[in-house]
Short mmCIF file of C-alpha atoms in Angstrom, two decimals:
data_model
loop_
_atom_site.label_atom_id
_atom_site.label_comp_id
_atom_site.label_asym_id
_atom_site.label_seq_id
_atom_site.Cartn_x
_atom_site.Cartn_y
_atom_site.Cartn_z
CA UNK A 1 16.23 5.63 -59.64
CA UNK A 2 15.01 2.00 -61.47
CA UNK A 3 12.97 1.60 -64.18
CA UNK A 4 10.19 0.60 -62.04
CA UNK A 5 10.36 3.53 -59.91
CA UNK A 6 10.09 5.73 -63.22
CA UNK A 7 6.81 3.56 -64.55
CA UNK A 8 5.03 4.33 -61.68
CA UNK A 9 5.52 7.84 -60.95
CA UNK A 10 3.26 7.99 -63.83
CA UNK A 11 3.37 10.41 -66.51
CA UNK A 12 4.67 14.19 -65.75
CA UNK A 13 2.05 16.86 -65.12
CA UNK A 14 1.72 19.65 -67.26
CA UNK A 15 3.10 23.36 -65.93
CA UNK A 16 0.53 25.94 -66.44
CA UNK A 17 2.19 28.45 -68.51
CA UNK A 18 3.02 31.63 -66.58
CA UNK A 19 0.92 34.61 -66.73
CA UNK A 20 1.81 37.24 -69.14
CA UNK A 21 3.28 40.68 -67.81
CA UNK A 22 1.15 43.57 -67.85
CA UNK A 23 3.10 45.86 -65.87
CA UNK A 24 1.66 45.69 -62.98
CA UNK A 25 2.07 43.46 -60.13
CA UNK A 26 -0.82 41.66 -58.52
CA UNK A 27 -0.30 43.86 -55.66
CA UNK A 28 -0.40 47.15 -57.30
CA UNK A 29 -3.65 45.88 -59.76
CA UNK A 30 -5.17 45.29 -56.33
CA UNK A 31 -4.41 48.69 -54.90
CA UNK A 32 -5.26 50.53 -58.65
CA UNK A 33 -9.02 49.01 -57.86
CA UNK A 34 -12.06 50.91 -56.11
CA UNK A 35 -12.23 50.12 -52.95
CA UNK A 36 -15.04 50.47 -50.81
CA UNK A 37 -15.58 53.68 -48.44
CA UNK A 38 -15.05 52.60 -45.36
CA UNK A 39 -17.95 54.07 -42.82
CA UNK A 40 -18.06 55.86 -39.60
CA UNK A 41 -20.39 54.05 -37.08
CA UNK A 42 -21.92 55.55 -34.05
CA UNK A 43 -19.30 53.98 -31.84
CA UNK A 44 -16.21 55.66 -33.56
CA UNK A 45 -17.77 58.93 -33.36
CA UNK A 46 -18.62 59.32 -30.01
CA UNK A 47 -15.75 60.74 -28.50
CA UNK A 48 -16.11 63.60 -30.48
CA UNK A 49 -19.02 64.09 -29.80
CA UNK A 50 -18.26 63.51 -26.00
CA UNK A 51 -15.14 66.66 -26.85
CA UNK A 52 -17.56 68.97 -29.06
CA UNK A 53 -19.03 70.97 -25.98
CA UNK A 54 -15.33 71.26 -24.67
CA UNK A 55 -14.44 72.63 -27.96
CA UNK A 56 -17.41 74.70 -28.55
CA UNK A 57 -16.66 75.90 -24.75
CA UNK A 58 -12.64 76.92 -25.26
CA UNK A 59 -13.55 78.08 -28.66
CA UNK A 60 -16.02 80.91 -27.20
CA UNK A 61 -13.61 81.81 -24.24
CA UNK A 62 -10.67 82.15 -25.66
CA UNK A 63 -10.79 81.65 -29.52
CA UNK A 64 -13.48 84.35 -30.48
CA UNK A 65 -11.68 86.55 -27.56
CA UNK A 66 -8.70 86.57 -29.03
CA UNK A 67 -10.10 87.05 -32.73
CA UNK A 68 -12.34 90.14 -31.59
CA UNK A 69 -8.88 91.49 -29.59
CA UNK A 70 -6.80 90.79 -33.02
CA UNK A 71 -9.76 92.85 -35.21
CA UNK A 72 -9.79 95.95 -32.26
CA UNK A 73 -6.03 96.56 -32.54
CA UNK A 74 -6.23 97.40 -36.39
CA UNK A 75 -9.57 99.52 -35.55
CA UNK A 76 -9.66 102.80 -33.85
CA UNK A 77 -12.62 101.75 -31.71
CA UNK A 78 -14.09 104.42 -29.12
CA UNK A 79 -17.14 104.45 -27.42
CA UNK A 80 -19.71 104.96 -30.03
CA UNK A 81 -18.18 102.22 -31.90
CA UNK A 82 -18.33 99.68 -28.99
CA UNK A 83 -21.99 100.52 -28.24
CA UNK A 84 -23.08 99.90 -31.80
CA UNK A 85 -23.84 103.85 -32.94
CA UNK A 86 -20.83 104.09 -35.14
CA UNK A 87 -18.82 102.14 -37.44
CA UNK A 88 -14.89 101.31 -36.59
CA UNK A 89 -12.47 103.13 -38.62
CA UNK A 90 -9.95 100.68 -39.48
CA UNK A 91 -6.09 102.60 -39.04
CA UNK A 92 -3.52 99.58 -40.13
CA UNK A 93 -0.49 99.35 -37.60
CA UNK A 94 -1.12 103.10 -36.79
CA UNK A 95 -2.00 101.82 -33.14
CA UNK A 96 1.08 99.34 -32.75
CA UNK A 97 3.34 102.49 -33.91
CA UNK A 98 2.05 105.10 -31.38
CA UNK A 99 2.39 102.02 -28.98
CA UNK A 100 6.07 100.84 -29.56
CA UNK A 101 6.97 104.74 -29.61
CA UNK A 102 5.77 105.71 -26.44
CA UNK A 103 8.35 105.63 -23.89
CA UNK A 104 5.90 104.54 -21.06
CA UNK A 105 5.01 101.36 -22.78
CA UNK A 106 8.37 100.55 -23.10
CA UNK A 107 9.09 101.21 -19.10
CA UNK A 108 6.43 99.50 -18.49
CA UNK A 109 7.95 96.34 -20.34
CA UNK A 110 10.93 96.44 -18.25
CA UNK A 111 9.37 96.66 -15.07
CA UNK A 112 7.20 93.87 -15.96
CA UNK A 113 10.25 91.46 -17.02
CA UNK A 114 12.18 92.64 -13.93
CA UNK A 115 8.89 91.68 -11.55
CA UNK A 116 8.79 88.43 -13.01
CA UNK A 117 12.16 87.80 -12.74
CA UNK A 118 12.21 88.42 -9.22
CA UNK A 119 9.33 86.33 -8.80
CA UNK A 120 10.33 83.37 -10.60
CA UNK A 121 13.68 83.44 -9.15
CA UNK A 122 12.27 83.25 -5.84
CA UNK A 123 9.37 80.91 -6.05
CA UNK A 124 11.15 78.31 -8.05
CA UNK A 125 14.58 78.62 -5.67
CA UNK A 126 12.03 78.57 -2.40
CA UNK A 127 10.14 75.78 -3.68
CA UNK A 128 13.19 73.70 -4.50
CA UNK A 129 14.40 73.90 -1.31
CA UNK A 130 10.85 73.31 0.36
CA UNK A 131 10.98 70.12 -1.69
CA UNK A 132 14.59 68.94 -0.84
CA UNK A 133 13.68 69.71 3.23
CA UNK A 134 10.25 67.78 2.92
CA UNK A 135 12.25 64.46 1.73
CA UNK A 136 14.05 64.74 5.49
CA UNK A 137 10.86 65.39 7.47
CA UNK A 138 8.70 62.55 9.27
CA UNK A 139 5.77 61.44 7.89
CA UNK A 140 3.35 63.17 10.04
CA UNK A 141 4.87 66.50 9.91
CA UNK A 142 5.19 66.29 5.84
CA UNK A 143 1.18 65.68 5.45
CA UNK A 144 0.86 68.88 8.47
CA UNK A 145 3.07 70.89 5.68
CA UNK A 146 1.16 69.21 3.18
CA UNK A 147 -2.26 70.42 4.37
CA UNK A 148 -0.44 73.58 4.77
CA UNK A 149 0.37 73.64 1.46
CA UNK A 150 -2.60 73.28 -0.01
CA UNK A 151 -5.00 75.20 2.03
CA UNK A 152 -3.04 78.15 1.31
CA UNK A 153 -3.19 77.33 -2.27
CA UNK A 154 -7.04 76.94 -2.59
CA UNK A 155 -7.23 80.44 -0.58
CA UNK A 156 -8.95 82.64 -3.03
CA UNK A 157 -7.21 85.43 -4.19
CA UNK A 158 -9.63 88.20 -2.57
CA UNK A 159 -8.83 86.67 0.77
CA UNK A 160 -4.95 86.43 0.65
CA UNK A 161 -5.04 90.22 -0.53
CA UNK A 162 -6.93 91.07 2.34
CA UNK A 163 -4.70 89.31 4.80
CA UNK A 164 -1.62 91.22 3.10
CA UNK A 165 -3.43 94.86 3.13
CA UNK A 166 -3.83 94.07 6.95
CA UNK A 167 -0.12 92.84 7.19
CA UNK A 168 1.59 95.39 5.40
CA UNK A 169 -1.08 98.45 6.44
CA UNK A 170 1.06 101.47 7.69
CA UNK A 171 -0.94 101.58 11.43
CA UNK A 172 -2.23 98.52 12.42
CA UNK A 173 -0.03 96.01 10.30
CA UNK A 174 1.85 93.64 11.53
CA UNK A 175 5.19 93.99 9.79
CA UNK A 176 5.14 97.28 11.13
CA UNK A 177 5.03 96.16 14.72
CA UNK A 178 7.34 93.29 14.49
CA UNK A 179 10.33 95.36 13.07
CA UNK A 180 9.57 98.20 15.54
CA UNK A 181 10.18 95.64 18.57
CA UNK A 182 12.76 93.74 16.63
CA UNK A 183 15.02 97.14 16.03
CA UNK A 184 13.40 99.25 18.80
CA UNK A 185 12.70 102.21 16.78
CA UNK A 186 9.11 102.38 17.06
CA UNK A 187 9.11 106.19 15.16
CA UNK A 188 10.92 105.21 12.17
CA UNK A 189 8.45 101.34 11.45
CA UNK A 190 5.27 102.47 13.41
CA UNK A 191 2.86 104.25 10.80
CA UNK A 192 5.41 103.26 7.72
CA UNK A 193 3.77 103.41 4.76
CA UNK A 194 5.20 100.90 2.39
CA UNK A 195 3.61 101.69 -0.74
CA UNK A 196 4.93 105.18 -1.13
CA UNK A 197 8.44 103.58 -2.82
CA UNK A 198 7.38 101.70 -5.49
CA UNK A 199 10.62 99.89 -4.48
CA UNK A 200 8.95 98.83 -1.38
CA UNK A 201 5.35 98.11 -2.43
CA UNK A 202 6.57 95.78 -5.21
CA UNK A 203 8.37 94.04 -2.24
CA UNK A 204 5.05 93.43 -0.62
CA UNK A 205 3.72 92.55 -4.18
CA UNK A 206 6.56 90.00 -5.11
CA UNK A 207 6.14 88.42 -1.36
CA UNK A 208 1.85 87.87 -2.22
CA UNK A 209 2.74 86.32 -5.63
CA UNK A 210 5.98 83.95 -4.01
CA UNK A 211 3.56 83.23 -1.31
CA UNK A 212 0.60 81.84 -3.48
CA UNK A 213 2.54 80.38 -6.07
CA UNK A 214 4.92 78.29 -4.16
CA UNK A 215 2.52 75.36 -2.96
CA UNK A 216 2.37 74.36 -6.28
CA UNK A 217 5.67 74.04 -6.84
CA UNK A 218 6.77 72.58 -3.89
CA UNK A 219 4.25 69.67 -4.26
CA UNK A 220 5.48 69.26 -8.08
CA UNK A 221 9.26 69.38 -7.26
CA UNK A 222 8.86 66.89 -4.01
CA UNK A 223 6.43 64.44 -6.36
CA UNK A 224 9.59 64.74 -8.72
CA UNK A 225 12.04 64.07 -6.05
CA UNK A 226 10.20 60.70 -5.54
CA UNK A 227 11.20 59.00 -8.61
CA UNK A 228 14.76 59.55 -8.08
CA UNK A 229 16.13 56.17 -7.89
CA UNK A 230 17.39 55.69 -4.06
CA UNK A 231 19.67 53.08 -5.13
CA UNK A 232 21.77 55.32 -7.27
CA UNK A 233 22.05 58.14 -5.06
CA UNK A 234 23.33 55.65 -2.34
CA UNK A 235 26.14 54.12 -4.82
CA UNK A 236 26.99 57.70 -5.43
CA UNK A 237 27.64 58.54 -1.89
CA UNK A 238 29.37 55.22 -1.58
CA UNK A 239 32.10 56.18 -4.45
CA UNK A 240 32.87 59.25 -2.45
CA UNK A 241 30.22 61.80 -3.82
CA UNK A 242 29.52 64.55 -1.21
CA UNK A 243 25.86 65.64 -0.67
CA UNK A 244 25.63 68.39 -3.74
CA UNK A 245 27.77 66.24 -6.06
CA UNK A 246 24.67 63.38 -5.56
CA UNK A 247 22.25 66.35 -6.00
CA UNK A 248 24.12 67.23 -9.26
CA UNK A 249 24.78 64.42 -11.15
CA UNK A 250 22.20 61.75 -9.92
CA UNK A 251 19.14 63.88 -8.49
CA UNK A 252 18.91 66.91 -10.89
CA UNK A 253 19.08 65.01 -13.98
CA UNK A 254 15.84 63.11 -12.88
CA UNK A 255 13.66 66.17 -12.05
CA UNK A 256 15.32 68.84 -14.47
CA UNK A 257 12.24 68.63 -16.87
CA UNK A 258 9.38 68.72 -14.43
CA UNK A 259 11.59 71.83 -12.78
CA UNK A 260 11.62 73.46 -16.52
CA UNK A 261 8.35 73.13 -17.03
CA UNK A 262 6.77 74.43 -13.68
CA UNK A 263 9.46 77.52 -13.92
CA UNK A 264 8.23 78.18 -17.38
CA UNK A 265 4.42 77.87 -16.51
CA UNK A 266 5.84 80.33 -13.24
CA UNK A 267 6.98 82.90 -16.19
CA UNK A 268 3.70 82.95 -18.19
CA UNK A 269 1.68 83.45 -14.64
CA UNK A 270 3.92 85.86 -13.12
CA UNK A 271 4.66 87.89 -16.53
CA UNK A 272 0.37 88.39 -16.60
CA UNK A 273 -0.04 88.85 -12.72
CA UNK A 274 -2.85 91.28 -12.48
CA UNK A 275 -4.92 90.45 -9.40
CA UNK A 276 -2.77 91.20 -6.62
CA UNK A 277 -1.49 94.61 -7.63
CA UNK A 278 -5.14 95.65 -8.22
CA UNK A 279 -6.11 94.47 -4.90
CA UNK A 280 -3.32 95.63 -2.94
CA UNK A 281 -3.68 98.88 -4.59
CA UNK A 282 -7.42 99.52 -3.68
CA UNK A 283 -8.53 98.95 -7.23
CA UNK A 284 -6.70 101.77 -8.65
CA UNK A 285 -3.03 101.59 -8.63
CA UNK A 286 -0.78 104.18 -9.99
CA UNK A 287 1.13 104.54 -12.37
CA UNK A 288 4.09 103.34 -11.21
CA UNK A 289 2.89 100.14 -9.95
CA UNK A 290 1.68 99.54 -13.56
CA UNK A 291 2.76 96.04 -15.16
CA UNK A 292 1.81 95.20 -18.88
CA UNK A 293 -1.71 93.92 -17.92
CA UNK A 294 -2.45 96.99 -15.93
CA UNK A 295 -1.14 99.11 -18.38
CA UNK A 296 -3.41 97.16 -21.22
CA UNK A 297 -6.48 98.25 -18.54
CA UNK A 298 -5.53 101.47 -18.49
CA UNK A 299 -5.34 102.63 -21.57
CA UNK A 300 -8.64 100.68 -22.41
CA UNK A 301 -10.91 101.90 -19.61
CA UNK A 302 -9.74 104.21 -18.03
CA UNK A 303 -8.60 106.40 -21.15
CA UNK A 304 -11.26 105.16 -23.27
CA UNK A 305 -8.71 103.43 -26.11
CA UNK A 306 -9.98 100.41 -26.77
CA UNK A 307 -7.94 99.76 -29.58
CA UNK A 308 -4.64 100.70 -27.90
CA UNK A 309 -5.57 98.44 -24.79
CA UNK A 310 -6.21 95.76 -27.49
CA UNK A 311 -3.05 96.00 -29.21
CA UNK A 312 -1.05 95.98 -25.90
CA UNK A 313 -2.79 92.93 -24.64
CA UNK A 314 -1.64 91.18 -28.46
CA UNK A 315 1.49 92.56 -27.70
CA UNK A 316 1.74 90.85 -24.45
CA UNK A 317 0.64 87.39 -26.09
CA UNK A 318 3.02 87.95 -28.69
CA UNK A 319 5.80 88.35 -25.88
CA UNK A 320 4.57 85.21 -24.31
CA UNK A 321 4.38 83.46 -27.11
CA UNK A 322 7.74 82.00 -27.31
CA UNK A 323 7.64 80.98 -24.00
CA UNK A 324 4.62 78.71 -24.33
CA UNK A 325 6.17 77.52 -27.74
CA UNK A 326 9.38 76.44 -25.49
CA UNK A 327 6.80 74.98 -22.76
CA UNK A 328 4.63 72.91 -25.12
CA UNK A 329 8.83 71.64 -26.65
CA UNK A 330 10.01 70.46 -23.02
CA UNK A 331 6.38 69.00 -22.42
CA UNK A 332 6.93 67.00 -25.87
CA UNK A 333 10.31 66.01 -24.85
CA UNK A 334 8.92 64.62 -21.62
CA UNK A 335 6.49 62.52 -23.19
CA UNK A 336 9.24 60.96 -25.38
CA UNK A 337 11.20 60.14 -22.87
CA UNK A 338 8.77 58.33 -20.82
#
């Protein structure tokens, strides 16, 4: 640089002397300040508003419900007490003891587990395979079984009972008559009563409860079975995969979640089915045919222990309660993953 470019750059410019250090940096002074409440308008409160009857609604069907059930099983309520002419005496765990040490409630545990088993084992296998044979069908007969499907679903449950009673009915049913011509011993099937062995009239049970629950899983599995990606299964069956090795390594790893979570929904319905042992019982089934749910009304109405029906029905949630725990897991998971 000359002299002349060093005349007229003109003199230097003072530097503002840096700011002294407080401790703080201009950030956190900022953030130490008040700062204004920020306020709620009409616009960002509306969809609660829009979800407060909803939550009023689920709150008085099944939150106070289950609160009134919780308060009963520490009570010993009886009838005076549920009418309002005496006071509950409250008894501690004394109704959960004589519960867990009866040896009916505890046989009528296992029967219940062992019903749902059966159940679920069925309808989920069944409905798998429904599934896997509706991807091979035409397109016309797929919406027939379709329609099928779902008018058998929306069938209400009074109706399909009905249609069972008349099926399985020891005179005029129709089981009866087709296994009489099928084996041609009309004496032993004709007049058969099937609900003298419990054995038997679970069968009949078990087949009602497959038979309703299926169309829902079939039409979850096969929507499933759609989104497996056609291109992979094809360049498995090109590297030499046979048909259950595709099935196995390309096609169940796609719909194993969706098949979790419609078997574990199957376990909570099936564990609490109430309906079609009532009704296929004529509204008073025996002991025997007793599941938890029955056994819960039993002991509540028909022997007049409220409390003890109450504490078996929190029993019963309590049971169920890991499963929907491991439901609401796998339906997290799924979200994550998509």
């Amino acid at each position: 640089m000359t002299a002349a470019d060093t005349q007229a750059a003109g003199p230097p410019v003072p530097v503002p002397d840096a700011p002294e250090k407080t401790g703080k940096s201009p950030s956190t002074q900022d953030a130490a300040g008040p700062r204004p409440k920020k306020r709620r308008t009409k616009g960002e409160l509306l969809p609660y508003l829009l979800i407060l009857p909803a939550i009023l609604a689920i709150a008085a069907v099944y939150v106070y419900p289950l609160a009134k059930t919780v308060i009963m099983s520490f009570q010993d309520l009886g009838r005076a007490a549920l009418w309002g002419n005496a006071e509950a005496e409250w008894v501690g765990f004394e109704q959960f003891t004589v519960i867990l040490g009866d040896a009916d409630f505890w046989w009528v545990v296992v029967r219940t587990i062992v019903f749902m088993t059966v159940c679920v084992v069925l309808t989920m296998g069944l409905g798998l395979l429904i599934a896997l044979m509706m991807l091979r069908l035409s397109t016309w007969v797929r919406l027939t079984l379709t329609v099928a499907l779902v008018a058998a679903w929306s069938m209400p449950l009074m109706v399909a009972a009905s249609v069972f009673r008349w099926l399985s009915d020891s005179d005029y049913g129709l089981i009866n008559t087709l296994l009489a011509d099928i084996t041609g011993n009309e004496d032993k099937w004709l007049g058969h009563n099937w609900f003298l062995d419990p054995i038997q009239g679970f069968g009949i049970i078990m087949i009602l409860v497959v038979w309703g629950a299926i169309p829902f899983v079939v039409i979850t599995l096969y929507a499933a079975l759609t989104q497996v990606p056609k291109e992979l299964e094809e360049a498995a069956a090109l590297d030499g995969a046979s048909a259950f090795g595709v099935y196995r390594f390309v096609t169940w790893p796609v719909i194993k979640p969706v098949f979790i979570m419609v078997a574990t929904l199957s376990v909570i319905w099936d564990f609490n089915v109430f309906g079609q042992i009532w009704l296929l019982r004529g509204n008073k089934p025996e002991p025997e045919y007793e599941t938890l749910g029955l056994y819960s009304f039993s002991k509540a109405f028909e022997s007049t222990s409220f409390s003890q029906g109450s504490a078996i029905a929190l029993i019963t949630v309590l049971l169920l309660s890991g499963v929907a725990v491991y439901y609401l897991r796998q339906l997290i998971k799924t979200g994550e993953v998509e």
